[in-house]
Coordinates of C-alpha atoms in Angstrom, one line a residue:
M3 CA 59.4 23.3 32.2
Y4 CA 55.6 23.3 32.3
S5 CA 55.3 26.7 30.7
S6 CA 57.9 26.0 28.0
F7 CA 56.0 22.8 27.1
R8 CA 52.7 24.6 26.9
R9 CA 54.1 27.3 24.8
D10 CA 55.5 24.9 22.3
V11 CA 52.4 22.9 21.7
S12 CA 49.9 25.8 21.8
I13 CA 48.6 27.4 18.6
N14 CA 48.9 31.1 18.9
L15 CA 46.3 32.8 16.7
G16 CA 48.0 36.1 16.6
L17 CA 45.4 38.0 18.5
Y18 CA 47.5 38.6 21.5
S19 CA 51.0 39.1 22.5
D20 CA 53.5 36.3 22.1
S21 CA 54.3 36.5 25.8
L22 CA 52.3 34.5 28.2
G23 CA 52.0 37.6 30.4
E24 CA 49.6 40.5 30.1
V25 CA 47.1 40.9 27.3
P26 CA 47.9 44.1 25.4
Q27 CA 45.7 47.1 25.6
K28 CA 44.7 47.1 22.0
R29 CA 43.9 44.1 19.7
Q30 CA 45.6 44.1 16.4
S31 CA 43.6 44.4 13.2
L32 CA 42.2 41.2 11.7
L33 CA 44.2 41.6 8.5
R34 CA 47.5 42.0 10.3
S35 CA 46.7 39.1 12.6
W36 CA 46.0 36.9 9.7
R37 CA 49.2 37.9 8.0
R38 CA 51.1 36.9 11.2
L39 CA 49.6 33.5 11.3
S40 CA 51.7 30.6 10.1
S41 CA 50.6 28.3 7.4
L42 CA 49.5 25.6 9.8
Q43 CA 47.5 28.2 11.9
R44 CA 45.7 29.4 8.6
L45 CA 45.0 25.9 7.6
V46 CA 43.4 25.1 11.0
L47 CA 41.2 28.2 10.8
L48 CA 40.1 27.4 7.2
L49 CA 39.1 23.8 8.3
V50 CA 37.0 25.2 11.2
L51 CA 35.2 27.6 8.7
V52 CA 34.5 24.7 6.3
L53 CA 33.1 22.6 9.1
C54 CA 30.8 25.4 10.2
L55 CA 29.6 26.0 6.6
L56 CA 28.9 22.2 6.1
T57 CA 27.0 22.2 9.5
A58 CA 24.9 25.1 8.3
I59 CA 24.1 23.4 5.0
F60 CA 23.4 19.7 6.0
V61 CA 22.7 19.6 9.8
L62 CA 20.5 22.6 10.4
P63 CA 18.0 21.8 7.7
K64 CA 17.6 18.4 9.1
F65 CA 17.0 19.8 12.5
F66 CA 14.3 22.2 11.2
F67 CA 12.7 19.9 8.5
A68 CA 13.1 16.4 10.1
E69 CA 11.6 13.5 8.3
D70 CA 9.2 13.1 11.1
A71 CA 6.3 15.3 9.9
S72 CA 4.3 17.3 12.3
P73 CA 0.6 16.2 12.8
I74 CA -0.4 19.6 11.8
T75 CA -1.0 20.2 8.1
P76 CA -1.9 23.7 6.5
G77 CA -5.4 23.7 5.4
L78 CA -6.4 20.6 7.5
K79 CA -7.9 20.6 11.0
E80 CA -5.9 19.1 13.7
P81 CA -6.5 15.4 13.3
L82 CA -6.3 14.1 16.8
Q83 CA -7.8 16.6 19.2
D84 CA -8.0 14.3 22.2
S85 CA -5.9 11.2 21.5
L86 CA -2.5 12.6 20.5
P87 CA -0.2 14.9 22.5
A88 CA -0.4 18.7 21.6
V89 CA 2.0 19.9 19.0
P90 CA 2.8 23.6 18.8
K91 CA 2.0 25.4 15.6
L92 CA 5.0 26.3 13.5
N93 CA 4.6 30.1 14.0
Q94 CA 4.7 29.5 17.8
I95 CA 8.2 28.1 17.8
E96 CA 10.7 30.8 18.5
G97 CA 13.7 31.4 16.2
I98 CA 12.6 29.2 13.3
D99 CA 11.9 31.8 10.5
E100 CA 12.6 29.2 7.8
K101 CA 9.7 27.0 9.0
Q102 CA 7.4 30.1 8.9
R103 CA 8.5 30.7 5.3
N104 CA 7.9 27.2 4.4
L105 CA 4.4 27.4 6.0
D106 CA 3.6 30.5 4.0
E107 CA 4.7 28.7 0.7
L108 CA 2.5 25.6 1.7
K109 CA -0.5 28.0 2.3
K110 CA 0.1 29.6 -1.1
Q111 CA 0.3 26.2 -2.8
A112 CA -3.0 25.2 -1.1
Q113 CA -4.6 28.4 -2.4
N114 CA -3.3 27.7 -5.9
D115 CA -4.8 24.2 -5.7
Q116 CA -8.2 25.8 -4.7
D117 CA -8.0 28.2 -7.6
E118 CA -7.2 25.3 -10.0
K119 CA -10.2 23.3 -8.6
E120 CA -12.4 26.2 -9.1
E121 CA -11.2 26.7 -12.7
G122 CA -11.9 23.1 -13.4
I123 CA -8.4 21.7 -13.6
I124 CA -9.0 19.6 -10.5
P125 CA -12.4 18.0 -10.9
D126 CA -14.9 18.6 -8.0
I127 CA -15.4 15.6 -5.7
P128 CA -18.9 14.3 -6.1
Q129 CA -21.4 14.7 -3.3
I130 CA -22.3 11.3 -2.3
D131 CA -24.9 9.3 -0.5
V132 CA -23.9 6.1 1.3
P133 CA -26.3 3.4 2.5
S134 CA -26.3 3.1 6.3
K135 CA -26.6 -0.7 6.1
G136 CA -26.1 -3.6 3.7
Q137 CA -29.0 -4.4 1.2
Y138 CA -28.3 -8.1 1.3
D139 CA -29.4 -10.5 4.0
F140 CA -26.1 -12.4 4.7
F141 CA -27.1 -14.2 7.9
N142 CA -30.5 -15.5 7.0
G143 CA -31.7 -17.4 4.0
Q144 CA -28.3 -17.7 2.2
V145 CA -28.1 -21.1 0.4
R146 CA -24.7 -22.5 -0.2
N147 CA -23.7 -25.1 -2.7
E148 CA -21.3 -28.0 -2.0
R149 CA -18.1 -26.1 -3.1
Q150 CA -19.1 -23.0 -1.0
E151 CA -19.6 -25.3 2.0
Q152 CA -16.2 -26.6 1.7
V153 CA -14.7 -23.1 1.5
V154 CA -16.5 -22.2 4.6
E155 CA -15.1 -25.3 6.4
A156 CA -11.7 -24.1 5.3
F157 CA -12.3 -20.8 6.9
R158 CA -13.5 -22.3 10.1
H159 CA -10.4 -24.5 10.1
A160 CA -8.2 -21.4 9.8
W161 CA -10.2 -19.5 12.3
K162 CA -10.2 -22.2 14.8
A163 CA -6.4 -22.1 15.0
Y164 CA -6.3 -18.3 15.0
K165 CA -8.7 -18.1 17.9
K166 CA -6.9 -20.7 19.9
Y167 CA -3.3 -19.6 19.4
A168 CA -3.3 -16.0 18.2
W169 CA -6.5 -14.4 19.3
G170 CA -6.3 -10.6 19.2
H171 CA -2.8 -10.8 17.7
D172 CA -1.7 -9.8 14.2
E173 CA -0.6 -13.1 12.6
L174 CA -0.8 -16.8 13.3
H175 CA 2.1 -19.2 12.9
P176 CA 0.2 -22.5 12.6
L177 CA 3.0 -25.1 13.1
S178 CA 4.5 -23.5 16.2
K179 CA 1.2 -22.5 17.4
T180 CA 2.4 -18.9 18.1
S181 CA 1.5 -15.4 17.0
T182 CA 3.5 -12.3 16.0
E183 CA 2.5 -8.6 15.9
W184 CA 3.0 -6.3 12.8
F185 CA 0.7 -3.4 13.6
G186 CA -0.7 -4.6 17.1
T187 CA -4.3 -4.1 15.8
G188 CA -5.6 -7.7 15.7
L189 CA -4.8 -7.7 12.0
T190 CA -6.0 -11.2 11.0
L191 CA -9.2 -10.7 13.0
V192 CA -10.1 -7.3 11.6
D193 CA -9.1 -8.2 8.1
S194 CA -11.5 -11.1 8.2
L195 CA -14.6 -9.2 9.4
D196 CA -16.4 -8.8 6.1
T197 CA -15.5 -12.3 4.9
M198 CA -17.4 -13.7 7.8
I199 CA -20.5 -11.5 6.9
I200 CA -20.3 -12.6 3.3
M201 CA -20.1 -16.3 4.3
G202 CA -23.0 -15.8 6.7
L203 CA -20.9 -16.9 9.7
K204 CA -22.9 -14.9 12.3
E205 CA -21.5 -16.5 15.5
E206 CA -17.9 -16.0 14.4
Y207 CA -18.6 -12.4 13.3
E208 CA -20.3 -11.5 16.5
E209 CA -17.5 -12.7 18.6
A210 CA -15.0 -10.9 16.5
R211 CA -17.2 -7.7 16.6
D212 CA -17.2 -7.7 20.4
W213 CA -13.4 -7.8 20.3
V214 CA -13.3 -4.8 18.1
R215 CA -15.7 -2.9 20.3
D216 CA -13.9 -3.8 23.6
K217 CA -10.3 -4.5 22.7
L218 CA -9.3 -2.8 19.4
S219 CA -7.0 0.1 20.1
F220 CA -5.0 2.3 17.8
K221 CA -3.0 4.0 20.4
K222 CA 0.2 2.2 19.5
D223 CA 3.4 4.1 19.9
K224 CA 4.9 2.4 16.8
F225 CA 5.4 3.1 13.1
V226 CA 3.1 1.2 10.8
N227 CA 3.0 1.1 6.9
L228 CA 0.4 3.6 5.7
F229 CA -0.6 1.4 2.7
E230 CA -0.8 -1.9 4.4
I231 CA -2.8 -0.7 7.4
T232 CA -5.1 1.3 5.1
I233 CA -6.0 -1.5 2.7
R234 CA -6.3 -4.2 5.4
V235 CA -7.6 -2.6 8.6
L236 CA -9.2 0.6 7.4
G237 CA -10.6 -1.1 4.4
S238 CA -12.1 -4.0 6.5
L239 CA -13.7 -1.7 8.9
L240 CA -15.4 0.5 6.2
S241 CA -16.5 -2.6 4.2
T242 CA -17.9 -4.3 7.4
Y243 CA -19.8 -1.0 8.2
H244 CA -21.4 -1.1 4.8
L245 CA -22.3 -4.8 5.0
S246 CA -23.7 -4.6 8.5
G247 CA -24.5 -1.0 9.4
D248 CA -22.7 -1.5 12.7
E249 CA -21.7 2.0 14.1
I250 CA -18.7 0.7 15.9
M251 CA -17.0 0.0 12.7
K252 CA -17.7 3.5 11.5
E253 CA -16.2 4.9 14.8
K254 CA -13.1 2.7 14.6
A255 CA -12.5 3.5 10.9
T256 CA -12.8 7.4 11.6
E257 CA -10.4 7.1 14.5
L258 CA -7.9 5.2 12.5
G259 CA -8.2 7.6 9.5
Q260 CA -7.4 10.5 11.8
R261 CA -4.4 8.8 13.2
L262 CA -3.1 8.2 9.5
L263 CA -3.6 11.8 8.3
P264 CA -0.1 12.9 9.5
A265 CA 1.5 10.7 6.9
F266 CA 0.3 13.3 4.3
N267 CA 2.2 16.2 5.9
S268 CA 5.2 15.9 3.5
R269 CA 6.8 18.7 1.5
S270 CA 5.2 17.5 -1.6
K271 CA 1.7 16.0 -2.0
I272 CA 3.1 12.5 -1.6
P273 CA 2.6 10.8 1.7
Y274 CA 5.4 9.3 3.7
S275 CA 5.3 5.5 3.9
D276 CA 5.3 5.0 7.7
V277 CA 3.2 6.8 10.5
N278 CA 3.3 6.5 14.2
L279 CA -0.3 5.8 15.3
A280 CA 0.1 7.4 18.8
Q281 CA 2.5 10.2 18.3
G282 CA 1.2 11.4 14.9
H283 CA 4.8 11.4 13.3
A284 CA 5.5 10.3 9.8
R285 CA 8.7 9.2 8.0
A286 CA 10.2 7.7 4.9
P287 CA 11.0 4.0 5.2
R288 CA 14.3 2.8 6.9
W289 CA 15.5 1.4 3.7
G290 CA 15.6 4.6 1.7
P291 CA 14.0 8.0 1.0
D292 CA 11.3 6.9 -1.4
S293 CA 7.7 5.7 -1.0
S294 CA 6.4 2.9 -3.3
T295 CA 4.3 4.3 -6.2
A296 CA 1.7 1.6 -5.7
E297 CA 1.4 2.4 -2.1
V298 CA 0.7 6.1 -2.3
A299 CA -1.6 5.5 -5.3
T300 CA -3.6 2.8 -3.4
L301 CA -5.2 4.7 -0.6
Q302 CA -7.8 6.5 -2.6
L303 CA -10.8 4.1 -2.5
E304 CA -10.5 3.9 1.3
F305 CA -10.1 7.5 2.2
R306 CA -12.7 8.7 -0.2
D307 CA -15.1 6.1 1.3
L308 CA -14.2 7.3 4.8
S309 CA -15.0 10.9 3.9
A310 CA -18.4 9.6 2.6
V311 CA -19.3 7.7 5.9
S312 CA -17.8 10.3 8.3
G313 CA -18.7 13.5 6.6
D314 CA -15.1 14.7 7.1
K315 CA -13.8 15.9 3.8
R316 CA -10.1 16.0 5.0
F317 CA -9.7 12.3 4.1
E318 CA -10.8 12.6 0.5
E319 CA -9.0 16.0 0.0
A320 CA -5.7 14.4 1.2
V321 CA -5.8 11.4 -1.3
D322 CA -7.2 13.7 -4.1
Q323 CA -4.1 15.8 -3.9
V324 CA -1.9 12.7 -4.2
S325 CA -3.8 11.5 -7.2
M326 CA -3.8 14.8 -9.0
H327 CA -0.1 15.3 -8.3
I328 CA 0.7 11.9 -9.8
H329 CA -1.7 12.5 -12.6
S330 CA 0.2 15.7 -13.5
L331 CA 3.6 14.0 -13.6
N332 CA 5.2 13.0 -16.9
K333 CA 4.8 9.3 -17.7
G334 CA 6.2 7.4 -20.5
D335 CA 3.5 5.6 -22.3
G336 CA 1.2 5.8 -19.2
L337 CA 3.7 3.7 -17.1
V338 CA 5.3 4.8 -13.9
P339 CA 8.5 3.8 -12.0
I340 CA 8.0 1.9 -8.8
F341 CA 9.5 4.7 -6.4
I342 CA 8.5 8.2 -5.7
N343 CA 10.0 10.6 -3.2
A344 CA 7.8 12.2 -0.6
N345 CA 10.0 15.3 -0.3
T346 CA 10.4 16.1 -3.9
G347 CA 7.3 14.6 -5.3
T348 CA 9.2 13.1 -8.2
F349 CA 9.7 9.6 -9.5
R350 CA 13.1 8.0 -8.9
P351 CA 15.0 8.3 -12.1
S352 CA 15.5 5.1 -14.1
G353 CA 13.2 3.2 -11.7
T354 CA 11.9 -0.2 -12.6
I355 CA 8.5 -0.4 -14.4
T356 CA 6.4 -3.5 -13.4
L357 CA 2.8 -4.6 -12.5
G358 CA 4.4 -6.7 -9.8
A359 CA 5.5 -5.6 -6.3
R360 CA 5.4 -1.8 -5.7
G361 CA 3.7 -1.1 -9.0
D362 CA 0.7 -3.4 -9.2
S363 CA -2.2 -1.6 -7.5
Y364 CA -1.4 1.8 -9.1
Y365 CA -3.0 0.5 -12.3
E366 CA -5.8 -1.3 -10.5
Y367 CA -6.9 1.8 -8.7
L368 CA -7.0 4.0 -11.7
L369 CA -9.9 2.0 -13.0
K370 CA -11.5 1.5 -9.6
Q371 CA -11.4 5.1 -8.6
W372 CA -13.4 5.9 -11.7
I373 CA -15.9 3.2 -11.0
Q374 CA -16.1 4.2 -7.3
S375 CA -17.1 7.8 -8.3
N376 CA -19.9 6.4 -10.5
K377 CA -17.8 7.2 -13.6
K378 CA -17.5 10.8 -12.8
L379 CA -13.7 11.2 -12.4
D380 CA -12.8 10.7 -16.0
H381 CA -9.1 11.6 -15.7
F382 CA -8.6 8.2 -14.0
K383 CA -10.3 6.4 -16.8
R384 CA -8.0 8.2 -19.3
D385 CA -4.9 7.3 -17.2
F386 CA -6.0 3.7 -17.2
E387 CA -6.5 3.7 -20.9
D388 CA -3.1 5.2 -21.5
S389 CA -1.5 2.7 -19.1
Y390 CA -3.1 -0.2 -21.0
R391 CA -1.7 0.9 -24.2
G392 CA 1.8 1.2 -22.6
I393 CA 1.6 -2.1 -21.0
K394 CA 0.5 -3.7 -24.4
S395 CA 3.3 -2.1 -26.3
K396 CA 6.2 -2.3 -23.7
L397 CA 5.4 -5.2 -21.4
F398 CA 3.3 -7.8 -23.2
R399 CA 5.3 -10.8 -24.6
R400 CA 4.6 -14.3 -25.6
S401 CA 6.5 -17.2 -24.4
E402 CA 8.1 -20.2 -26.2
P403 CA 7.0 -22.7 -27.3
N404 CA 3.3 -22.3 -26.4
K405 CA 3.0 -18.5 -26.9
L406 CA 1.6 -17.8 -23.5
L407 CA 0.8 -14.1 -23.0
F408 CA 2.6 -12.6 -20.0
I409 CA 3.5 -9.2 -18.6
G410 CA 7.2 -8.6 -18.1
E411 CA 9.3 -5.8 -16.4
L412 CA 11.5 -2.9 -17.6
L413 CA 14.5 -2.8 -15.4
G414 CA 15.8 0.7 -15.0
G415 CA 12.9 1.8 -17.1
R416 CA 14.5 0.4 -20.1
N417 CA 15.7 -3.1 -20.1
F418 CA 13.0 -5.9 -20.6
S419 CA 13.0 -8.8 -18.2
P420 CA 10.7 -11.9 -18.9
K421 CA 9.9 -11.9 -15.1
M422 CA 6.3 -12.0 -13.7
D423 CA 5.3 -11.9 -10.2
H424 CA 2.1 -13.9 -9.2
L425 CA 0.8 -10.5 -8.0
V426 CA 0.5 -9.5 -11.7
C427 CA -2.3 -12.0 -12.0
F428 CA -4.7 -9.4 -10.7
Y429 CA -4.5 -7.6 -13.9
A430 CA -6.7 -10.2 -15.8
G431 CA -9.5 -9.5 -13.5
T432 CA -9.0 -5.6 -13.8
L433 CA -9.2 -5.9 -17.6
A434 CA -12.3 -8.0 -17.3
L435 CA -13.8 -5.3 -15.1
A436 CA -12.8 -2.6 -17.7
H437 CA -14.6 -4.6 -20.3
H438 CA -17.7 -4.9 -18.2
Y439 CA -17.7 -1.0 -17.8
D440 CA -17.4 -0.7 -21.7
L441 CA -13.8 0.6 -21.8
G442 CA -11.7 0.0 -24.9
E443 CA -12.8 -1.0 -28.4
G444 CA -14.7 -4.1 -28.8
D445 CA -13.6 -7.1 -26.9
E446 CA -9.8 -6.3 -26.7
Y447 CA -9.8 -5.9 -22.9
L448 CA -11.8 -9.2 -22.5
D449 CA -9.5 -11.0 -24.9
S450 CA -6.4 -9.9 -23.1
A451 CA -8.0 -10.8 -19.8
K452 CA -8.7 -14.3 -20.9
E453 CA -5.2 -14.9 -22.2
L454 CA -3.5 -13.6 -19.1
A455 CA -5.8 -15.7 -16.9
E456 CA -4.8 -18.8 -19.0
T457 CA -1.2 -18.0 -18.3
C458 CA -1.8 -17.6 -14.5
W459 CA -3.7 -20.9 -14.6
Q460 CA -0.7 -22.5 -16.2
M461 CA 1.5 -21.2 -13.5
Y462 CA -0.5 -23.4 -11.2
N463 CA -1.3 -26.3 -13.4
R464 CA 2.2 -27.1 -14.5
M465 CA 3.6 -27.3 -10.9
A466 CA 3.8 -30.7 -9.2
T467 CA 1.7 -29.3 -6.2
R468 CA -0.7 -27.5 -8.7
L469 CA 0.2 -24.3 -6.8
S470 CA 1.9 -21.3 -8.4
P471 CA 5.3 -20.1 -7.5
E472 CA 5.8 -16.5 -6.3
I473 CA 7.8 -15.5 -9.3
T474 CA 8.0 -17.0 -12.8
Y475 CA 10.3 -16.3 -15.7
F476 CA 9.1 -17.0 -19.2
N477 CA 11.2 -18.6 -22.0
L478 CA 11.8 -16.4 -24.9
A479 CA 14.2 -18.6 -26.7
K480 CA 13.3 -20.1 -30.1
G481 CA 13.2 -23.8 -29.9
A482 CA 12.6 -23.9 -26.1
T483 CA 10.6 -26.9 -24.8
E484 CA 9.2 -25.4 -21.6
D485 CA 7.5 -21.9 -21.2
L486 CA 8.1 -21.5 -17.5
I487 CA 11.3 -21.2 -15.7
I488 CA 11.2 -21.5 -11.9
K489 CA 14.2 -20.4 -9.9
P490 CA 14.8 -22.2 -6.5
L491 CA 14.3 -19.0 -4.5
D492 CA 11.1 -18.1 -6.3
A493 CA 9.3 -21.4 -5.9
H494 CA 7.4 -20.5 -2.6
N495 CA 3.7 -19.9 -2.4
L496 CA 2.3 -17.4 0.0
L497 CA -1.4 -18.4 -0.2
R498 CA -2.0 -15.4 -2.5
P499 CA -5.4 -14.5 -4.0
E500 CA -4.7 -12.8 -7.3
T501 CA -5.4 -15.7 -9.7
V502 CA -8.5 -16.7 -8.0
E503 CA -9.6 -13.1 -7.9
S504 CA -9.3 -13.0 -11.7
L505 CA -11.2 -16.2 -12.2
F506 CA -14.0 -14.7 -10.1
Y507 CA -14.3 -11.7 -12.3
L508 CA -14.1 -13.6 -15.6
Y509 CA -16.8 -16.1 -14.3
R510 CA -19.1 -13.3 -13.2
F511 CA -18.8 -11.5 -16.7
T512 CA -18.7 -14.6 -19.0
G513 CA -20.5 -17.4 -17.1
D514 CA -17.9 -19.8 -18.4
E515 CA -17.8 -22.8 -16.0
K516 CA -14.2 -23.5 -16.8
Y517 CA -13.2 -20.7 -14.5
R518 CA -15.0 -22.3 -11.5
D519 CA -13.4 -25.7 -12.4
Q520 CA -9.9 -24.1 -12.5
G521 CA -10.7 -22.4 -9.2
W522 CA -11.8 -25.7 -7.7
Q523 CA -8.5 -27.5 -8.6
I524 CA -6.6 -24.6 -7.0
F525 CA -8.6 -24.9 -3.8
L526 CA -8.1 -28.5 -3.5
A527 CA -4.4 -28.0 -3.9
F528 CA -4.4 -25.6 -1.0
E529 CA -6.3 -28.1 1.0
K530 CA -3.8 -30.8 0.1
H531 CA -0.5 -29.0 0.5
T532 CA -1.0 -25.9 2.8
K533 CA -3.6 -27.1 5.4
V534 CA -2.0 -27.7 8.8
K535 CA -3.4 -30.6 10.9
G536 CA -5.0 -29.2 14.1
G537 CA -5.8 -25.9 12.5
G538 CA -4.6 -23.2 10.1
Y539 CA -2.9 -22.9 6.8
S540 CA 0.7 -22.2 6.0
S541 CA 2.6 -20.8 3.1
I542 CA 5.1 -23.4 1.5
S543 CA 8.7 -23.2 0.2
N544 CA 8.6 -25.4 -2.9
V545 CA 5.7 -25.8 -5.2
R546 CA 7.7 -28.1 -7.4
D547 CA 7.9 -30.8 -4.9
A548 CA 4.6 -32.4 -4.2
G549 CA 6.2 -34.9 -1.7
N550 CA 7.8 -32.3 0.5
P551 CA 6.7 -28.7 -0.2
R552 CA 7.9 -27.6 3.2
F553 CA 5.7 -25.4 5.5
K554 CA 7.0 -21.8 6.1
D555 CA 4.8 -21.6 9.3
K556 CA 2.9 -18.4 8.5
M557 CA -0.7 -17.7 7.6
E558 CA -1.0 -14.3 6.0
S559 CA -4.2 -12.3 6.8
F560 CA -4.9 -12.0 3.2
F561 CA -5.7 -15.8 3.0
L562 CA -8.9 -15.1 5.1
S563 CA -9.6 -11.7 3.8
E564 CA -9.1 -12.3 0.0
T565 CA -8.2 -15.9 -1.1
L566 CA -11.0 -17.7 0.7
K567 CA -13.4 -14.8 0.1
Y568 CA -12.8 -15.0 -3.6
F569 CA -13.1 -18.8 -3.7
Y570 CA -16.5 -18.4 -2.0
L571 CA -17.7 -15.6 -4.4
L572 CA -16.4 -17.6 -7.4
F573 CA -18.4 -20.7 -6.5
S574 CA -21.5 -18.8 -5.7
D575 CA -24.6 -19.3 -7.8
D576 CA -26.2 -15.9 -6.8
P577 CA -24.9 -12.9 -8.8
R578 CA -26.4 -10.5 -6.2
L579 CA -23.8 -11.6 -3.7
I580 CA -21.5 -8.5 -4.0
N581 CA -23.1 -7.3 -7.2
L582 CA -20.3 -5.8 -9.3
D583 CA -22.7 -3.1 -10.6
E584 CA -23.0 -1.9 -7.0
W585 CA -19.8 -2.6 -5.3
V586 CA -16.1 -2.1 -6.1
L587 CA -13.5 -4.3 -4.2
N588 CA -10.3 -2.7 -3.0
T589 CA -7.0 -4.3 -3.4
E590 CA -7.4 -6.4 -0.2
G591 CA -10.8 -7.8 -1.4
H592 CA -12.9 -5.5 0.8
P593 CA -16.1 -4.2 -1.1
F594 CA -17.2 -0.6 -1.0
P595 CA -20.4 0.7 -2.5
I596 CA -20.2 2.8 -5.7
L597 CA -20.8 6.3 -4.6
K598 CA -24.0 7.8 -6.1
E599 CA -24.6 11.5 -6.2
S600 CA -27.1 12.7 -3.6

């Protein structure tokens, strides 16, 4: 009974006798065996072969070329000799010939890049001389006017709550009096270091400096966003070193830079978005395979400056490859989609084009890289000029009925949307800076900067709270009675700095007091609607409701790093305070010296 059942349900592949007894002395030929199979048996074998083929195509490559990139990059020294666990070199791993071939290809590409640099296709990186300490006496003899004093009091109010409820942690929640972690690196404290120096807050700075010396550690076994930790933490450490000459800032910045280098170990020259600080592994974001274009193109000021202060050229070389790769890609009218793939090095087809989220600081750093290089890297200047012409022809529009100049978006790279993020308001200041450095013909850059700044000012002035929404849509309909359209989900305010930043640049370059008056009204609105009793400031949910704007219970680190810093600089009567002929500010408001040739 058991033998009969087993015989009925088994699948005989025809390689042995039909009997369950002895195995014959000779195996039949494969062809004869195949012919003897039933249709069901043949189908089963074919399915097995197909599954094996699919495994070879899709599974094995992921095993050999996982998203987590090795901390070893051809052409670069091992970044973390002491802090990270040892990683075997590719040619020491047995049985992975494909990895060796990939390594050989990367070495060949690196040699090609070197040949191109020698031929002048990739410009030489200037040799630079960086001052070891700041040239301005921040802590002694600084005279503040009344408006600056009130900004300093606002900083102290925010700092008091951070110190009491979130000291050493990343972000403060001022209503619940709690804190949260993002990187685990004391983000708000570190991001605020240079603000305290610029404001002359010696006691607060020295206390924070001691925490950096004794407590700040980057041995965090977690993935962090490469862009955010670069502009906020690395940027602040470097800026603070330049302003103070404090060697501990240089040491911490160099260590962090070493831990970020594995993000550049992609198949293309485009870095992965996330990197594990302790393990040295990098990966694409969890939500998809692409990095944000703005993020990979907004690392260059920081990494070039890090090479200048550390003498280690790996940092500069890594971001230079990124910049030159993006420079070489085809761009329609100088404009770029907001997503780029780290494996292929190509833009996402039909990606949205915007100067808002994920696109903004690409355009900002085109100009600022040229300025940082002391106007030596002219390809960035040309790319910036091309992008301005593209923005002017494709994205500039005027609203109804008051003809406010705004910058819209191209959805899918084609379809215009009259949507403008508050983030876009940085561009007025960038155009003013371009005019200051004699780009463009005549006053076109400055005229556009003034008009965009006026639009951003109206985004504040027309709200009940006198604070701007996060996103604004502009009316294009003939006969409309209101220029601005604010949707309920877009009405929040996150304490952002971009409009105040542009007002600062325009005041510095024109001397027009209206920009300081506009900034003062915005500052008073922050004081009235975002200040939390007992300490701290909070983002709000509804700028259209002055009676109940509703706290969101979060104080972003950029409120201290940028917003209050730009208020303080805007209201300063001393143009030597961060002289814009000597300094260039990164996208988080951290000033770096313009790099002079030695």
